[in-house]
Short mmCIF file of C-alpha atoms and ligand atoms in Angstrom, two decimals:
data_model
loop_
_atom_site.label_atom_id
_atom_site.label_comp_id
_atom_site.label_asym_id
_atom_site.label_seq_id
_atom_site.Cartn_x
_atom_site.Cartn_y
_atom_site.Cartn_z
CA UNK A 21 61.98 180.53 212.87
CA UNK A 22 64.90 178.08 213.07
CA UNK A 23 64.91 178.11 216.81
CA UNK A 24 61.21 177.52 217.28
CA UNK A 25 61.29 174.05 215.04
CA UNK A 26 64.12 173.29 217.30
CA UNK A 27 62.23 173.89 220.33
CA UNK A 28 59.28 172.00 218.71
CA UNK A 29 61.93 169.01 218.10
CA UNK A 30 62.93 168.93 221.56
CA UNK A 31 60.12 169.15 223.30
CA UNK A 32 59.06 165.89 221.13
CA UNK A 33 62.09 164.30 221.95
CA UNK A 34 61.67 164.73 226.11
CA UNK A 35 57.96 164.18 225.88
CA UNK A 36 59.06 161.34 224.06
CA UNK A 37 62.26 160.18 226.49
CA UNK A 38 59.65 160.71 229.87
CA UNK A 39 57.23 158.31 227.94
CA UNK A 40 59.71 155.40 227.85
CA UNK A 41 61.15 156.40 230.90
CA UNK A 42 57.85 156.19 232.85
CA UNK A 43 57.32 152.68 230.20
CA UNK A 44 60.47 151.11 231.53
CA UNK A 45 60.73 151.71 235.18
CA UNK A 46 57.23 149.97 234.57
CA UNK A 47 56.10 152.82 236.83
CA UNK A 48 52.17 152.29 235.97
CA UNK A 49 49.40 152.70 233.66
CA UNK A 50 45.60 153.59 232.75
CA UNK A 51 42.36 152.73 231.27
CA UNK A 52 39.48 155.12 231.70
CA UNK A 53 37.99 152.88 228.35
CA UNK A 54 39.57 149.62 226.91
CA UNK A 55 39.29 151.12 223.45
CA UNK A 56 43.15 151.80 222.78
CA UNK A 57 44.13 148.85 224.93
CA UNK A 58 44.53 145.83 222.78
CA UNK A 59 48.19 146.12 221.64
CA UNK A 60 48.87 146.53 225.78
CA UNK A 61 46.84 143.55 227.20
CA UNK A 62 47.11 139.87 226.36
CA UNK A 63 43.48 138.65 226.08
CA UNK A 64 42.40 134.82 225.65
CA UNK A 65 38.78 132.99 225.75
CA UNK A 66 35.96 134.88 226.29
CA UNK A 67 37.08 138.24 227.08
CA UNK A 68 36.86 140.96 224.69
CA UNK A 69 37.19 144.54 224.04
CA UNK A 70 33.23 145.50 223.79
CA UNK A 71 32.97 148.57 221.10
CA UNK A 72 31.95 151.87 220.64
CA UNK A 73 33.22 152.26 224.47
CA UNK A 74 35.91 150.34 224.92
CA UNK A 75 34.34 148.14 227.88
CA UNK A 76 36.80 144.99 228.71
CA UNK A 77 33.75 141.83 228.42
CA UNK A 78 35.69 138.69 230.71
CA UNK A 79 32.78 136.73 230.15
CA UNK A 80 29.32 136.79 228.80
CA UNK A 81 25.87 134.76 230.46
CA UNK A 82 27.02 131.53 228.30
CA UNK A 83 27.37 128.33 230.35
CA UNK A 84 31.31 127.44 231.11
CA UNK A 85 32.94 130.29 229.56
CA UNK A 86 35.90 131.91 231.30
CA UNK A 87 37.74 135.19 229.76
CA UNK A 88 41.77 136.61 230.64
CA UNK A 89 43.05 140.17 230.74
CA UNK A 90 46.60 140.42 231.48
CA UNK A 91 48.96 143.54 230.93
CA UNK A 92 51.53 141.97 228.20
CA UNK A 93 54.53 143.16 230.09
CA UNK A 94 55.77 141.69 233.40
CA UNK A 95 56.75 144.16 236.13
CA UNK A 96 60.22 142.95 238.37
CA UNK A 97 59.35 142.31 241.95
CA UNK A 98 63.19 141.74 242.80
CA UNK A 99 63.60 145.26 244.41
CA UNK A 100 64.07 145.25 248.25
CA UNK A 101 60.76 147.46 248.45
CA UNK A 102 58.72 146.09 245.95
CA UNK A 103 55.48 147.35 246.11
CA UNK A 104 52.08 147.90 243.76
CA UNK A 105 48.79 149.53 243.77
CA UNK A 106 46.21 149.21 242.00
CA UNK A 107 42.54 150.85 241.46
CA UNK A 108 39.73 148.75 239.65
CA UNK A 109 36.02 149.20 238.43
CA UNK A 110 33.85 146.49 237.56
CA UNK A 111 30.47 144.65 236.73
CA UNK A 112 28.90 141.23 237.77
CA UNK A 113 25.85 141.48 236.00
CA UNK A 114 23.30 138.77 236.64
CA UNK A 115 21.55 137.37 233.87
CA UNK A 116 17.69 137.83 234.21
CA UNK A 117 15.89 134.78 235.48
CA UNK A 118 19.62 133.15 235.80
CA UNK A 119 21.65 132.30 239.20
CA UNK A 120 24.33 134.53 239.49
CA UNK A 121 28.05 133.15 239.19
CA UNK A 122 30.96 132.62 239.13
CA UNK A 123 33.43 135.46 240.09
CA UNK A 124 36.14 137.85 238.91
CA UNK A 125 39.47 138.03 240.38
CA UNK A 126 42.63 140.09 239.89
CA UNK A 127 44.97 138.18 239.75
CA UNK A 128 48.90 138.39 240.12
CA UNK A 129 50.77 135.55 238.02
CA UNK A 130 54.69 134.43 236.74
CA UNK A 131 53.01 133.90 233.48
CA UNK A 132 50.50 133.93 230.72
CA UNK A 133 49.87 130.19 230.13
CA UNK A 134 46.08 129.88 230.89
CA UNK A 135 45.92 126.54 228.95
CA UNK A 136 45.03 123.78 231.53
CA UNK A 137 43.10 126.06 233.74
CA UNK A 138 39.01 125.17 233.89
CA UNK A 139 35.78 127.58 234.35
CA UNK A 140 33.02 127.38 237.32
CA UNK A 141 34.76 127.52 241.51
CA UNK A 142 38.46 127.77 239.31
CA UNK A 143 37.83 131.17 238.16
CA UNK A 144 39.97 130.37 235.11
CA UNK A 145 42.68 130.34 237.60
CA UNK A 146 43.76 126.41 237.97
CA UNK A 147 42.27 123.02 237.60
CA UNK A 148 42.11 119.96 240.27
CA UNK A 149 45.38 118.99 240.10
CA UNK A 150 47.37 122.55 239.88
CA UNK A 151 45.18 124.21 242.14
CA UNK A 152 47.25 124.37 245.64
CA UNK A 153 50.44 123.54 244.21
CA UNK A 154 53.14 126.33 244.67
CA UNK A 155 54.69 125.35 241.50
CA UNK A 156 51.30 127.09 240.02
CA UNK A 157 53.06 130.77 241.83
CA UNK A 158 49.35 132.66 241.36
CA UNK A 159 48.14 135.50 243.89
CA UNK A 160 44.37 136.23 243.39
CA UNK A 161 41.85 138.75 244.73
CA UNK A 162 38.36 136.84 244.60
CA UNK A 163 35.36 138.89 243.66
CA UNK A 164 33.37 135.00 244.34
CA UNK A 165 29.35 134.99 243.71
CA UNK A 166 28.86 131.19 244.51
CA UNK A 167 29.82 129.04 247.18
CA UNK A 168 32.13 126.32 246.69
CA UNK A 169 31.69 123.54 249.90
CA UNK A 170 35.39 122.01 248.72
CA UNK A 171 37.20 125.76 248.84
CA UNK A 172 35.23 126.38 252.72
CA UNK A 173 33.90 129.24 251.04
CA UNK A 174 31.81 131.22 253.14
CA UNK A 175 28.82 132.25 251.55
CA UNK A 176 27.99 133.24 248.12
CA UNK A 177 29.16 137.05 248.03
CA UNK A 178 32.68 137.53 249.33
CA UNK A 179 36.07 138.67 248.96
CA UNK A 180 39.13 136.28 249.52
CA UNK A 181 42.98 136.10 248.56
CA UNK A 182 44.05 133.36 247.17
CA UNK A 183 47.51 132.08 246.95
CA UNK A 184 48.40 129.13 244.53
CA UNK A 185 44.81 127.63 245.38
CA UNK A 186 40.91 129.11 245.04
CA UNK A 187 40.64 127.68 249.48
CA UNK A 188 41.00 131.62 250.65
CA UNK A 189 43.45 131.68 253.40
CA UNK A 190 41.57 135.00 254.12
CA UNK A 191 37.98 136.46 252.91
CA UNK A 192 35.40 138.19 254.45
CA UNK A 193 31.34 138.99 252.47
CA UNK A 194 30.90 141.74 250.59
CA UNK A 195 30.94 145.09 252.42
CA UNK A 196 33.02 148.13 252.75
CA UNK A 197 33.69 151.20 255.57
CA UNK A 198 31.85 153.85 255.15
CA UNK A 199 33.61 157.35 255.93
CA UNK A 200 30.67 159.41 256.13
CA UNK A 201 28.72 156.65 258.91
CA UNK A 202 31.49 155.87 260.43
CA UNK A 203 30.26 151.99 260.52
CA UNK A 204 30.24 148.75 257.69
CA UNK A 205 27.64 148.57 254.87
CA UNK A 206 27.41 145.47 253.54
CA UNK A 207 27.41 145.27 249.15
CA UNK A 208 26.31 143.26 246.78
CA UNK A 209 28.39 141.43 244.31
CA UNK A 210 25.88 140.66 241.78
CA UNK A 211 24.28 143.68 240.66
CA UNK A 212 23.39 145.77 237.99
CA UNK A 213 25.61 148.66 239.86
CA UNK A 214 29.65 148.78 239.15
CA UNK A 215 31.64 148.53 241.98
CA UNK A 216 35.07 149.44 243.02
CA UNK A 217 38.12 147.72 243.91
CA UNK A 218 41.53 148.71 245.44
CA UNK A 219 44.55 146.37 245.74
CA UNK A 220 47.67 147.88 247.74
CA UNK A 221 51.00 146.05 248.62
CA UNK A 222 53.07 147.60 250.54
CA UNK A 223 55.55 146.48 253.11
CA UNK A 224 54.78 142.54 252.96
CA UNK A 225 50.97 143.94 253.69
CA UNK A 226 48.28 143.26 251.17
CA UNK A 227 45.10 144.96 251.84
CA UNK A 228 42.00 144.82 249.75
CA UNK A 229 39.58 147.36 249.30
CA UNK A 230 35.53 147.21 247.67
CA UNK A 231 33.25 150.23 247.83
CA UNK A 232 30.12 151.00 245.48
CA UNK A 233 30.94 153.41 242.63
CA UNK A 234 30.97 157.24 243.38
CA UNK A 235 32.07 156.53 247.09
CA UNK A 236 35.58 157.85 248.24
CA UNK A 237 38.10 154.61 249.49
CA UNK A 238 37.22 153.98 252.67
CA UNK A 239 39.80 154.41 255.30
CA UNK A 240 39.59 150.98 256.41
CA UNK A 241 40.54 148.04 254.39
CA UNK A 242 38.25 144.86 253.96
CA UNK A 243 41.04 142.88 254.00
CA UNK A 244 44.63 143.07 255.44
CA UNK A 245 46.83 139.99 255.36
CA UNK A 246 50.77 140.35 255.42
CA UNK A 247 52.33 138.51 252.78
CA UNK A 248 55.49 137.68 251.40
CA UNK A 249 55.88 137.65 247.09
CA UNK A 250 59.33 136.82 247.46
CA UNK A 251 57.89 133.46 248.25
CA UNK A 252 55.14 133.42 245.96
CA UNK A 253 57.17 134.31 243.26
CA UNK A 254 60.74 133.29 243.38
CA UNK A 255 61.18 134.51 240.31
CA UNK A 256 60.36 138.11 240.55
CA UNK A 257 58.82 138.13 236.82
CA UNK A 258 55.00 139.69 237.51
CA UNK A 259 52.12 139.87 235.55
CA UNK A 260 48.90 141.86 236.65
CA UNK A 261 45.78 141.27 235.36
CA UNK A 262 41.96 139.34 235.45
CA UNK A 263 40.60 135.98 235.06
CA UNK A 264 36.69 135.70 235.11
CA UNK A 265 34.54 132.43 234.79
CA UNK A 266 31.14 131.17 234.68
CA UNK A 267 29.68 127.25 234.99
CA UNK A 268 25.86 126.49 235.19
CA UNK A 269 25.88 129.66 237.50
CA UNK A 270 26.19 132.87 234.58
CA UNK A 271 26.86 136.42 234.48
CA UNK A 272 28.14 138.87 232.22
CA UNK A 273 31.68 139.88 233.92
CA UNK A 274 32.96 143.44 232.89
CA UNK A 275 35.49 145.28 233.68
CA UNK A 276 34.87 148.93 233.60
CA UNK A 277 38.66 151.13 234.12
CA UNK A 278 41.68 149.97 235.53
CA UNK A 279 44.86 152.27 236.87
CA UNK A 280 47.95 150.23 238.16
CA UNK A 281 50.89 151.43 239.70
CA UNK A 282 54.61 150.43 241.41
CA UNK A 283 53.50 153.31 243.88
CA UNK A 284 50.18 154.18 246.56
CA UNK A 285 51.12 158.29 246.01
CA UNK A 286 51.53 158.13 241.95
CA UNK A 287 48.41 156.41 240.86
CA UNK A 288 46.23 157.66 238.74
CA UNK A 289 42.64 158.42 239.73
CA UNK A 290 40.04 157.02 237.37
CA UNK A 291 37.78 159.61 236.13
CA UNK A 292 34.86 157.60 237.01
CA UNK A 293 32.57 160.36 234.08
CA UNK A 294 34.49 158.63 231.31
CA UNK A 295 34.11 154.63 232.02
CA UNK A 296 32.20 153.19 229.34
CA UNK A 297 28.58 151.44 230.42
CA UNK A 298 27.52 148.66 231.22
CA UNK A 299 24.69 147.23 228.64
CA UNK A 300 21.88 146.13 230.45
CA UNK A 301 20.12 142.50 230.09
CA UNK A 302 16.68 143.72 230.24
CA UNK A 303 17.01 146.85 228.29
CA UNK A 304 17.55 144.66 225.15
CA UNK A 305 13.73 144.79 223.93
CA UNK A 306 14.41 147.64 222.65
CA UNK A 307 12.66 151.16 223.98
CA UNK A 308 9.81 151.62 221.24
CA UNK A 309 10.42 155.15 219.89
CA UNK A 310 7.39 157.96 220.08
CA UNK A 311 7.74 157.65 216.22
CA UNK A 312 6.90 154.35 215.96
CA UNK A 313 3.36 154.98 218.64
CA UNK A 314 2.74 157.57 216.33
CA UNK A 315 2.94 155.85 213.64
CA UNK A 316 0.97 153.03 214.83
CA UNK A 317 -1.52 155.30 216.06
CA UNK A 318 -1.97 157.43 212.69
CA UNK A 319 -2.67 153.48 210.91
CA UNK A 320 -5.29 152.53 213.33
CA UNK A 321 -7.19 155.82 212.43
CA UNK A 322 -6.80 155.16 208.83
CA UNK A 323 -7.80 151.25 208.93
CA UNK A 324 -10.61 152.58 211.41
CA UNK A 325 -11.47 155.25 208.62
CA UNK A 326 -11.74 152.62 206.24
CA UNK A 327 -13.48 150.21 208.13
CA UNK A 328 -16.40 152.63 208.64
CA UNK A 329 -16.74 153.33 205.62
CA UNK A 330 -16.92 150.48 203.89
CA UNK A 331 -19.75 149.43 206.42
CA UNK A 332 -21.80 152.88 205.52
CA UNK A 333 -21.42 151.41 202.34
CA UNK A 334 -22.47 148.30 202.37
CA UNK A 335 -25.31 149.09 205.09
CA UNK A 336 -26.73 151.45 202.17
CA UNK A 337 -26.18 149.10 199.35
CA UNK A 338 -28.53 146.49 200.83
CA UNK A 339 -30.36 148.94 203.15
CA UNK A 340 -34.23 147.62 203.34
CA UNK A 341 -37.35 149.35 203.59
CA UNK A 342 -39.94 147.88 205.15
CA UNK A 343 -43.48 148.27 204.07
CA UNK A 344 -47.09 147.81 205.48
CA UNK A 345 -47.79 144.54 203.44
CA UNK A 346 -45.02 142.92 204.62
CA UNK A 347 -46.17 141.66 208.05
CA UNK A 348 -48.91 139.66 206.15
CA UNK A 349 -45.78 137.48 204.71
CA UNK A 350 -43.63 137.52 207.59
CA UNK A 351 -42.04 133.64 208.03
CA UNK A 352 -41.43 134.26 203.89
CA UNK A 353 -39.50 137.08 204.51
CA UNK A 354 -36.40 137.38 202.47
CA UNK A 355 -33.52 140.32 203.29
CA UNK A 356 -32.71 142.09 200.47
CA UNK A 357 -28.88 141.35 200.86
CA UNK A 358 -29.93 137.93 200.00
CA UNK A 359 -31.82 138.49 197.29
CA UNK A 360 -28.93 140.95 196.34
CA UNK A 361 -26.69 137.75 196.46
CA UNK A 362 -28.94 135.48 194.50
CA UNK A 363 -29.49 137.42 191.44
CA UNK A 364 -25.54 138.70 191.90
CA UNK A 365 -26.56 142.46 192.55
CA UNK A 366 -29.40 142.21 190.08
CA UNK A 367 -27.61 141.32 187.25
CA UNK A 368 -29.98 139.07 184.63
CA UNK A 369 -33.08 141.01 184.33
CA UNK A 370 -36.11 138.63 182.88
CA UNK A 371 -38.23 141.65 182.34
CA UNK A 372 -39.60 144.80 182.93
CA UNK A 373 -43.70 145.11 184.74
CA UNK A 374 -45.49 148.54 185.27
CA UNK A 375 -44.43 148.25 188.87
CA UNK A 376 -40.53 147.30 189.08
CA UNK A 377 -38.33 144.60 187.13
CA UNK A 378 -38.02 141.34 187.47
CA UNK A 379 -34.84 139.70 187.75
CA UNK A 380 -33.23 135.86 187.48
CA UNK A 381 -31.88 134.81 190.94
CA UNK A 382 -30.62 131.09 192.73
CA UNK A 383 -31.20 130.78 196.16
CA UNK A 384 -29.58 127.86 198.11
CA UNK A 385 -32.49 124.82 199.10
CA UNK A 386 -35.10 126.29 197.21
CA UNK A 387 -33.36 126.63 193.87
CA UNK A 388 -34.16 128.83 190.91
CA UNK A 389 -36.31 132.08 191.10
CA UNK A 390 -37.36 135.00 189.92
CA UNK A 391 -37.62 138.46 192.03
CA UNK A 392 -39.41 140.84 191.03
CA UNK A 393 -38.02 144.35 192.63
CA UNK A 394 -40.73 146.95 193.45
CA UNK A 395 -40.44 150.55 192.94
CA UNK A 396 -41.59 151.81 196.84
CA UNK A 397 -43.93 155.03 195.05
CA UNK A 398 -45.64 152.25 193.00
CA UNK A 399 -49.11 151.45 194.21
CA UNK A 400 -49.47 148.39 191.35
CA UNK A 401 -47.96 145.45 192.53
CA UNK A 402 -49.41 145.25 196.45
CA UNK A 403 -52.66 144.44 195.45
C1 NAG B 503 29.02 134.11 224.74
O1 NAG B 503 29.41 134.09 223.61
C2 NAG B 503 29.16 132.97 223.04
C3 NAG B 503 30.22 132.86 221.71
O2 NAG B 503 31.42 134.15 221.28
C4 NAG B 503 28.51 133.15 222.13
O3 NAG B 503 28.38 131.87 221.18
C5 NAG B 503 26.84 133.07 222.96
O4 NAG B 503 25.69 132.99 221.89
C6 NAG B 503 27.00 134.12 224.01
N1 NAG B 503 26.06 134.45 225.03
C7 NAG B 503 24.84 134.88 225.41
C8 NAG B 503 24.50 134.85 226.41
O5 NAG B 503 25.67 136.17 224.26
C1 NAG B 504 61.64 152.50 247.75
O1 NAG B 504 60.80 152.17 246.80
C2 NAG B 504 60.53 153.78 246.28
C3 NAG B 504 59.65 153.69 245.40
O2 NAG B 504 58.21 153.15 245.51
C4 NAG B 504 61.74 154.35 245.42
O3 NAG B 504 61.89 155.59 246.03
C5 NAG B 504 62.90 154.54 246.56
O4 NAG B 504 64.26 154.46 246.70
C6 NAG B 504 63.43 152.56 247.11
N1 NAG B 504 63.84 152.53 248.64
C7 NAG B 504 64.54 151.33 248.40
C8 NAG B 504 65.36 151.01 250.11
O5 NAG B 504 64.58 150.17 247.41
C1 NAG B 505 45.70 120.40 235.19
O1 NAG B 505 46.70 121.65 234.37
C2 NAG B 505 48.02 121.02 234.31
C3 NAG B 505 49.02 121.82 233.66
O2 NAG B 505 48.98 123.49 234.42
C4 NAG B 505 48.22 120.09 233.30
O3 NAG B 505 49.24 119.40 232.82
C5 NAG B 505 46.95 118.94 233.89
O4 NAG B 505 46.81 118.06 232.62
C6 NAG B 505 45.60 119.22 233.69
N1 NAG B 505 45.00 118.51 235.28
C7 NAG B 505 43.25 118.21 234.43
C8 NAG B 505 42.98 117.08 235.03
O5 NAG B 505 43.11 119.15 233.16
C1 NAG B 506 46.82 148.67 254.81
O1 NAG B 506 45.63 148.72 255.77
C2 NAG B 506 46.08 149.00 257.74
C3 NAG B 506 45.65 148.62 258.15
O2 NAG B 506 44.28 150.18 258.13
C4 NAG B 506 47.04 150.32 257.01
O3 NAG B 506 48.00 150.66 258.39
C5 NAG B 506 48.04 150.49 255.91
O4 NAG B 506 48.39 151.32 256.22
C6 NAG B 506 47.44 149.52 254.90
N1 NAG B 506 48.84 149.63 253.62
C7 NAG B 506 48.58 149.62 252.46
C8 NAG B 506 49.38 149.49 251.44
O5 NAG B 506 47.28 150.28 252.28
C1 NAG B 507 34.03 146.53 259.62
O1 NAG B 507 34.68 145.40 258.59
C2 NAG B 507 36.15 145.09 259.12
C3 NAG B 507 36.80 144.03 258.22
O2 NAG B 507 35.89 143.12 257.56
C4 NAG B 507 36.38 144.54 260.00
O3 NAG B 507 37.72 144.35 260.62
C5 NAG B 507 35.66 145.89 261.14
O4 NAG B 507 35.87 145.11 262.46
C6 NAG B 507 34.69 146.26 260.67
N1 NAG B 507 33.77 147.08 262.06
C7 NAG B 507 32.88 147.27 261.99
C8 NAG B 507 32.34 148.81 263.25
O5 NAG B 507 32.26 146.66 261.82
C1 NAG B 508 59.89 136.72 252.02
O1 NAG B 508 60.40 135.52 251.34
C2 NAG B 508 62.11 134.88 251.11
C3 NAG B 508 62.12 133.84 250.41
O2 NAG B 508 61.36 132.81 250.83
C4 NAG B 508 62.79 135.64 252.34
O3 NAG B 508 63.96 135.91 251.87
C5 NAG B 508 62.38 136.66 252.61
O4 NAG B 508 63.13 137.18 254.12
C6 NAG B 508 61.23 136.70 253.52
N1 NAG B 508 61.14 138.08 253.72
C7 NAG B 508 60.37 138.97 255.06
C8 NAG B 508 59.99 140.04 255.24
O5 NAG B 508 59.72 137.88 255.34
#
């Protein structure tokens, strides 16, 4: 009994130790949903974790928004063979009827201070005076959905590698190498479909690979570029995360899942089935439930029945019987309905004759009248 308890305590202790060690080494992390990630992340601007399934929203589709989401713990890049690998799933969802922009960037930064950064084509990374300055110390992989002439963008659907400046040192139209077809396939960044991105850095080579969801990692990267991280980050302190921005062009920009590791071999696989769903803007007009339709039909039928009943009742109430003698008096004929109204429903009886009753009434444009109500079987009145 006592040894069992001790085993349990030791087990818990070792599990905790292993967890602490992996955290200390900064080996990596994985989020198949960001529901529990709030304490680990630095969020600012429009960035927030959406309930109920933990979708990380960097911007919504309002103009001039920007949002940052960074892993709070910095990584030390002083090791001679410093490397890192990351795999994330993101979505840039256009707003129906609006032109989409501006984009998401995977960012390596020496600080978490983005107070002077601006949205639009700066993607929440810098401003006009800091752009291009080496003191700015930022490496970004941009998924850019707007063509900014001032940064020599190639199109409005490209992936680029940016060092301290939004003018990419390397860029390509979004596409991926299909392992099964053996050729390149183009890819739309702005879409309602999520896409996968891999960034691998090893022995000063930086590779960027993109692909649609549910596609194996392509065998060839889209971008491959030799870079020296020590030159960009002389202090060896690296924060990893995301930045996104809108301008007058807008889109909903999300991160669905994120796996990060110091080593490509130890990178944990994202569980694509566990990822949160992205809300589809068009689905906001809720689907009418079948129950509501049934209720509506029932209500309509009831209304129809009631109206039908009222109509029948009125027809009966004002029902007229045309008699042969009436033909001679053609134009002077008053409808039963108007007589009924004139006498307020044969309310005021003046008297009773042999062949019918006489009522007082009033007709517009004629004045007071007396109406004799003749029984159909009375022969007398016709004479
Ligand atoms: C975006 O977020 C802001 C601030 O939370 C809000 O005022 C705005 O209405 C949102 N826009 C859309 C399109 O959801
Ligand atoms: C290089 O990094 C790996 C882990 O990624 C480590 O096991 C190895 O010891 C390192 N080599 C050197 C020379 O630092
Ligand atoms: C740009 O950012 C720097 C600090 O990063 C700040 O000092 C400067 O005033 C900003 N410039 C503009 C035009 O916002
Ligand atoms: C980067 O891509 C090149 C070319 O495909 C490949 O040789 C290299 O191993 C890749 N490196 C990493 C870190 O993915
Ligand atoms: C596929 O795209 C990559 C990256 O843009 C390029 O280097 C390569 O030449 C392309 N391959 C083919 C067969 O077009
Ligand atoms: C990277 O840059 C640092 C500082 O400039 C330099 O000491 C180092 O040799 C460079 N590494 C490579 C692989 O070029």
